[in-house]
mmCIF file of C-alpha atoms in Angstrom:
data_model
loop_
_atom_site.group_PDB
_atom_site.id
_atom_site.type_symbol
_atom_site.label_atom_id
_atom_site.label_comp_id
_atom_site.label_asym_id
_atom_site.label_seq_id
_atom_site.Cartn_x
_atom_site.Cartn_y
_atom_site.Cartn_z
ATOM 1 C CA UNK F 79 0.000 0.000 0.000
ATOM 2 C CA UNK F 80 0.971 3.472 0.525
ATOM 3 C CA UNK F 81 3.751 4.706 2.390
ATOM 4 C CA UNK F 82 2.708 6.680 5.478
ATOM 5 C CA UNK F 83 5.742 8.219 6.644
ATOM 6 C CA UNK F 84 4.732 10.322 10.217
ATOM 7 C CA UNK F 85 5.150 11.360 14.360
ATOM 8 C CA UNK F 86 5.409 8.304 15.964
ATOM 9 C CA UNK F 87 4.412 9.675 19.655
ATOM 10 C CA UNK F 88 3.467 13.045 20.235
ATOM 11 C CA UNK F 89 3.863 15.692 22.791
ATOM 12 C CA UNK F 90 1.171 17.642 24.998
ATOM 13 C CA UNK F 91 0.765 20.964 23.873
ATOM 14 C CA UNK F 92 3.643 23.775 25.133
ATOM 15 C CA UNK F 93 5.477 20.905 26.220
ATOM 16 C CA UNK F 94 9.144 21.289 23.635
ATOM 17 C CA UNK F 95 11.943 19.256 22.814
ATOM 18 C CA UNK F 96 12.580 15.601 20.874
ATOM 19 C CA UNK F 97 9.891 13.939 18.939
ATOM 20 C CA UNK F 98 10.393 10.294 16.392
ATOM 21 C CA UNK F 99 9.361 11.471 13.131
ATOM 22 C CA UNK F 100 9.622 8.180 10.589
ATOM 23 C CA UNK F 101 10.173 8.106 6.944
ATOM 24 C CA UNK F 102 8.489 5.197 5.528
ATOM 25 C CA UNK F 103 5.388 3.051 6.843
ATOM 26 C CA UNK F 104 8.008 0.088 7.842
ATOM 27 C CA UNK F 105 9.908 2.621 10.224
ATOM 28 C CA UNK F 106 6.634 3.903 11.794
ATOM 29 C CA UNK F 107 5.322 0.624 12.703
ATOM 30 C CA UNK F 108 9.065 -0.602 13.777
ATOM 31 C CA UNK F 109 9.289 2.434 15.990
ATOM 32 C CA UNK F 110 5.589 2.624 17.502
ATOM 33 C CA UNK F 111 6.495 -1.407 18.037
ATOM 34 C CA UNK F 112 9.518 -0.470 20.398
ATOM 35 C CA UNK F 113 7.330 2.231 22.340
ATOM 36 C CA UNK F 114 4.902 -0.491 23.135
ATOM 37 C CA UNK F 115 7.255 -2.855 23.909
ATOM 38 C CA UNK F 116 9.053 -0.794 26.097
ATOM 39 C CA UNK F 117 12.646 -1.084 24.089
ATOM 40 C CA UNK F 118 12.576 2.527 23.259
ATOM 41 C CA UNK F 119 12.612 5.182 25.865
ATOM 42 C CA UNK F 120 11.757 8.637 26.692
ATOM 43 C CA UNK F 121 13.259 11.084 29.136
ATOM 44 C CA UNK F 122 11.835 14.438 30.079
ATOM 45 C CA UNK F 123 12.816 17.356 32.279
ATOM 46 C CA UNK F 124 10.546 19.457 33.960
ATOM 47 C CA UNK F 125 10.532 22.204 37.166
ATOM 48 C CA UNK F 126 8.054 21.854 39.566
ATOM 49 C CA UNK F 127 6.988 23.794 42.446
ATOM 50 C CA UNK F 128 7.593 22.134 45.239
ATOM 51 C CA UNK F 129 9.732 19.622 46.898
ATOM 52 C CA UNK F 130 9.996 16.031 46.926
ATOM 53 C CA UNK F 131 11.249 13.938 50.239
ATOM 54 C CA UNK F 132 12.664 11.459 48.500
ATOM 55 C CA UNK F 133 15.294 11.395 45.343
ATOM 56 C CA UNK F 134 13.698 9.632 43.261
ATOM 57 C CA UNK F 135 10.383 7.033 43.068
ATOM 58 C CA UNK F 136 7.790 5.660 40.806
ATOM 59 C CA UNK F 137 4.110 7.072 40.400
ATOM 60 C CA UNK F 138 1.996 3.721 39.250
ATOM 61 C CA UNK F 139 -1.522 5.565 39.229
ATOM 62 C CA UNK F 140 -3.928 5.158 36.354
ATOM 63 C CA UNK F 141 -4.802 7.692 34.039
ATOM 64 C CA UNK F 142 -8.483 8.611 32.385
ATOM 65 C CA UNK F 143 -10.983 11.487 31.380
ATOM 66 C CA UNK F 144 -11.862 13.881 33.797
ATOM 67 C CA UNK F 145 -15.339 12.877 34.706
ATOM 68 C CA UNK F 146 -16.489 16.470 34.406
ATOM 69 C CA UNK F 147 -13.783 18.614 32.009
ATOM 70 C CA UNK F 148 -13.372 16.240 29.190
ATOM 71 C CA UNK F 149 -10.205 18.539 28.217
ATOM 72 C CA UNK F 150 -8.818 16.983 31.553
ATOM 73 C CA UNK F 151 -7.244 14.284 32.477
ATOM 74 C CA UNK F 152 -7.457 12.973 36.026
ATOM 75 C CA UNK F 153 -6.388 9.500 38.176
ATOM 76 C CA UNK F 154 -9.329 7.098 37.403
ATOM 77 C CA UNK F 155 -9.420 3.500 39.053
ATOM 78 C CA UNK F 156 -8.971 1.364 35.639
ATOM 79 C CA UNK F 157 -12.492 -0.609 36.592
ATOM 80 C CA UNK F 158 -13.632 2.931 35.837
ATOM 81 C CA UNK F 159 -12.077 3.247 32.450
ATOM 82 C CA UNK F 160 -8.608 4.584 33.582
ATOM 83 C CA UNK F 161 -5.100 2.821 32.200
ATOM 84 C CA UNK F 162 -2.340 2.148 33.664
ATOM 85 C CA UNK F 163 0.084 5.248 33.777
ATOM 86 C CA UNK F 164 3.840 4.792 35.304
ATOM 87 C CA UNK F 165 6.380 7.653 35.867
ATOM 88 C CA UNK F 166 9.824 7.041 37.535
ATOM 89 C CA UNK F 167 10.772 10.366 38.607
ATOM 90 C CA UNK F 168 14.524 11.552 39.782
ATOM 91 C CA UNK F 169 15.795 15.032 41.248
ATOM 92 C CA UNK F 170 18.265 16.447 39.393
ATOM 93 C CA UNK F 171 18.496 19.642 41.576
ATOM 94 C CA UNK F 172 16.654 21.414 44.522
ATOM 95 C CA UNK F 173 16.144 24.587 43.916
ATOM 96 C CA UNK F 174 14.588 26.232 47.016
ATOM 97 C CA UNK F 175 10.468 25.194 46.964
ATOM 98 C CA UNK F 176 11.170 24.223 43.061
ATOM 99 C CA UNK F 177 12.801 20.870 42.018
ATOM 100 C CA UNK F 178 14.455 20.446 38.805
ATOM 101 C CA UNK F 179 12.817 16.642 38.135
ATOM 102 C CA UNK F 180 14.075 14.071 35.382
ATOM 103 C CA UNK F 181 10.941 11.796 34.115
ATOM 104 C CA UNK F 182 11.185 8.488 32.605
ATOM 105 C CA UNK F 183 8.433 6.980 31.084
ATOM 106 C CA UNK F 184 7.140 3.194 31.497
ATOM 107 C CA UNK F 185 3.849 4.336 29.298
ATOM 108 C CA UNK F 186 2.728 7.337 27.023
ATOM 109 C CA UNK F 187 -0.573 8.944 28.299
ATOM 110 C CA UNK F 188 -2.113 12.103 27.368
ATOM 111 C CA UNK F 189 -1.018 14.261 30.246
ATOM 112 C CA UNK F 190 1.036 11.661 31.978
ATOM 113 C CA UNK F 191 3.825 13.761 33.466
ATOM 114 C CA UNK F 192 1.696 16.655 34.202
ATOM 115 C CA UNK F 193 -1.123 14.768 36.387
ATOM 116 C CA UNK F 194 1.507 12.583 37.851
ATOM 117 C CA UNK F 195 2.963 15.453 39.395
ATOM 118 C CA UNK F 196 0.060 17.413 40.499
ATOM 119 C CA UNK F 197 -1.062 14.699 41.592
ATOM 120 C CA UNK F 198 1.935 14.213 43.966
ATOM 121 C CA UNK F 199 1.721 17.693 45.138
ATOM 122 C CA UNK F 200 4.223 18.761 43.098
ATOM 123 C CA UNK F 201 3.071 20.426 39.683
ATOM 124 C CA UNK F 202 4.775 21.368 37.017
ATOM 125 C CA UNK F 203 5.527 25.284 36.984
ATOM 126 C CA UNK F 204 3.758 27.012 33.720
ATOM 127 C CA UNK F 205 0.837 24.038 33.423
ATOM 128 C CA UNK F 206 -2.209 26.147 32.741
ATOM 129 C CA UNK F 207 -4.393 23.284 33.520
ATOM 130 C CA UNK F 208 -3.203 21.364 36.351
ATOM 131 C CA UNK F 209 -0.490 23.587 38.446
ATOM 132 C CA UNK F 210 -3.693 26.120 39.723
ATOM 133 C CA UNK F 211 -2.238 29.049 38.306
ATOM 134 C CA UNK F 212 1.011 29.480 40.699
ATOM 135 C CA UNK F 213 3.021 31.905 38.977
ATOM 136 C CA UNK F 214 6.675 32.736 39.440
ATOM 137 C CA UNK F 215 7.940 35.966 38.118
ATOM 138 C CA UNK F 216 9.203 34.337 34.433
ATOM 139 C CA UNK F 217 7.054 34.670 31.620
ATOM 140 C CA UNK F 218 6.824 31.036 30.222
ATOM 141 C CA UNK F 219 4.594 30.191 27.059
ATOM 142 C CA UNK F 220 3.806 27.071 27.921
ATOM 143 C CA UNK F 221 4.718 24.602 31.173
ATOM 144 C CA UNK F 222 8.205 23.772 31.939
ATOM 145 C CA UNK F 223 8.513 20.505 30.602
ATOM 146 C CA UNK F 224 11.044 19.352 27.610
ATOM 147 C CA UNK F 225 11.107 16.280 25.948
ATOM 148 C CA UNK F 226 14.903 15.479 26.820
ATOM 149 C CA UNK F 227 16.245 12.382 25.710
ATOM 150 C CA UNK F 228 14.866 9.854 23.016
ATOM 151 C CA UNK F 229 16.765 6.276 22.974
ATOM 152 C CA UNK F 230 15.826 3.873 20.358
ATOM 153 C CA UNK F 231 16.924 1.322 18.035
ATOM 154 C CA UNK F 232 17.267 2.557 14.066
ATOM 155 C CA UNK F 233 14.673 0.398 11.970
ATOM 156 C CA UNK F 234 17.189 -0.471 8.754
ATOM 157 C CA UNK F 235 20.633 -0.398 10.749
ATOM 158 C CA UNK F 236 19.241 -1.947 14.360
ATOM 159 C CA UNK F 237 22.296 0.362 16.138
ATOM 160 C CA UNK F 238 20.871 2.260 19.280
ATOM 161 C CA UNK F 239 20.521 5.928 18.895
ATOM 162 C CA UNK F 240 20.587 8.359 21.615
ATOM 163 C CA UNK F 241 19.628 12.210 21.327
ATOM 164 C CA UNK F 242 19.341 14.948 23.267
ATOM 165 C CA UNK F 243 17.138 18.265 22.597
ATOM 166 C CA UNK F 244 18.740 21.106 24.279
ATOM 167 C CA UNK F 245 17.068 22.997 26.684
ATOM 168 C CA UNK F 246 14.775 25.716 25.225
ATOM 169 C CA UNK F 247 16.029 29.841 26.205
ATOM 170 C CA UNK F 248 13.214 30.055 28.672
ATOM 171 C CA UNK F 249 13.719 27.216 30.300
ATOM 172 C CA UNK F 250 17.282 28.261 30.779
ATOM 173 C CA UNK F 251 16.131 31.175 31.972
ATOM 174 C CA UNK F 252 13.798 29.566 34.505
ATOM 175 C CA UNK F 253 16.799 27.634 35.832
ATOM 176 C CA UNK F 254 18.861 30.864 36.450
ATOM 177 C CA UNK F 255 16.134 32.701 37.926
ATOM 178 C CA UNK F 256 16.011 30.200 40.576
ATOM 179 C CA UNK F 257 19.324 29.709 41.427
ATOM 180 C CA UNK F 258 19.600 33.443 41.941
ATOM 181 C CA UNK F 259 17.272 32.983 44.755
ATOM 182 C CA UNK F 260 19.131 30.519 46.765
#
């Protein structure tokens, strides 16, 4: 049939950095294969307000609809028509009542991340939808979380490939903001 070369995951809205694009059908399907099968992996940073006790854990809680903003999403038991959602968070660095926070992924929900960590009492700084509108003195067009670090295994060669996404100027300027503060 016809090629379909296209994104293989996607990204929540204002949320930057790396995203699999595939050239040919085969490649899509290869890549969306490893995703699933949890060869491939995605890293993301993100600053939240708050502070975490520990260094690093795992947030296992299932994800659905919002049972009353469908542009939500919101923990919902899975016999309720949530699925399963896992995030193994790390600090990277304390930064007064902020944390710079490294995310791994285990699955790919809409929202994942961001409900995750309001959900932990820690929400990401900029989310319009799920931080309740703390602000912080930076002017941020979206929430401050970056798609880091994509590893995955090339569909025609089968070598591992690593990149990185730098981190976007505001987000940089987040950062220095609050380290001036310490």
């Amino acid at each position: 049939g016809v090629q379909r070369p296209g994104v293989v995951h996607r990204l929540d809205k204002d949320t930057t950095g790396a995203i699999m694009f595939a050239k040919t059908d085969l490649a899509n399907q290869h890549l969306q294969d490893q995703l699933r099968r949890k060869t491939a992996h995605r890293e993301y940073l993100g600053v939240v307000f708050g502070v975490p006790r520990e260094d690093s854990g795992t947030i296992d809680l299932p994800l659905g609809r919002h049972p009353i903003d469908r542009k939500r999403q919101a923990i919902v038991a899975q016999d309720q028509g949530g699925r399963r959602a896992i995030t193994h968070w790390f600090v990277e660095e304390r930064l007064g009542n902020y944390t710079l926070m490294r995310f791994k992924l285990a699955t790919g929900r809409t929202h994942q991340i961001r409900v995750h960590c309001a959900e932990m009492g820690c929400p990401i700084v900029g989310d319009p939808i799920y931080s309740g509108n703390k602000g912080i003195g930076v002017n941020l067009t979206g929430q401050a979380l970056h798609a880091w670090r994509l590893q995955f295994q090339h569909p025609v060669s089968e070598t591992w490939v690593e990149t990185e996404a730098p981190l976007p100027e505001q987000f940089e300027k987040l950062l220095a903001v609050l380290r001036r503060r310490l």
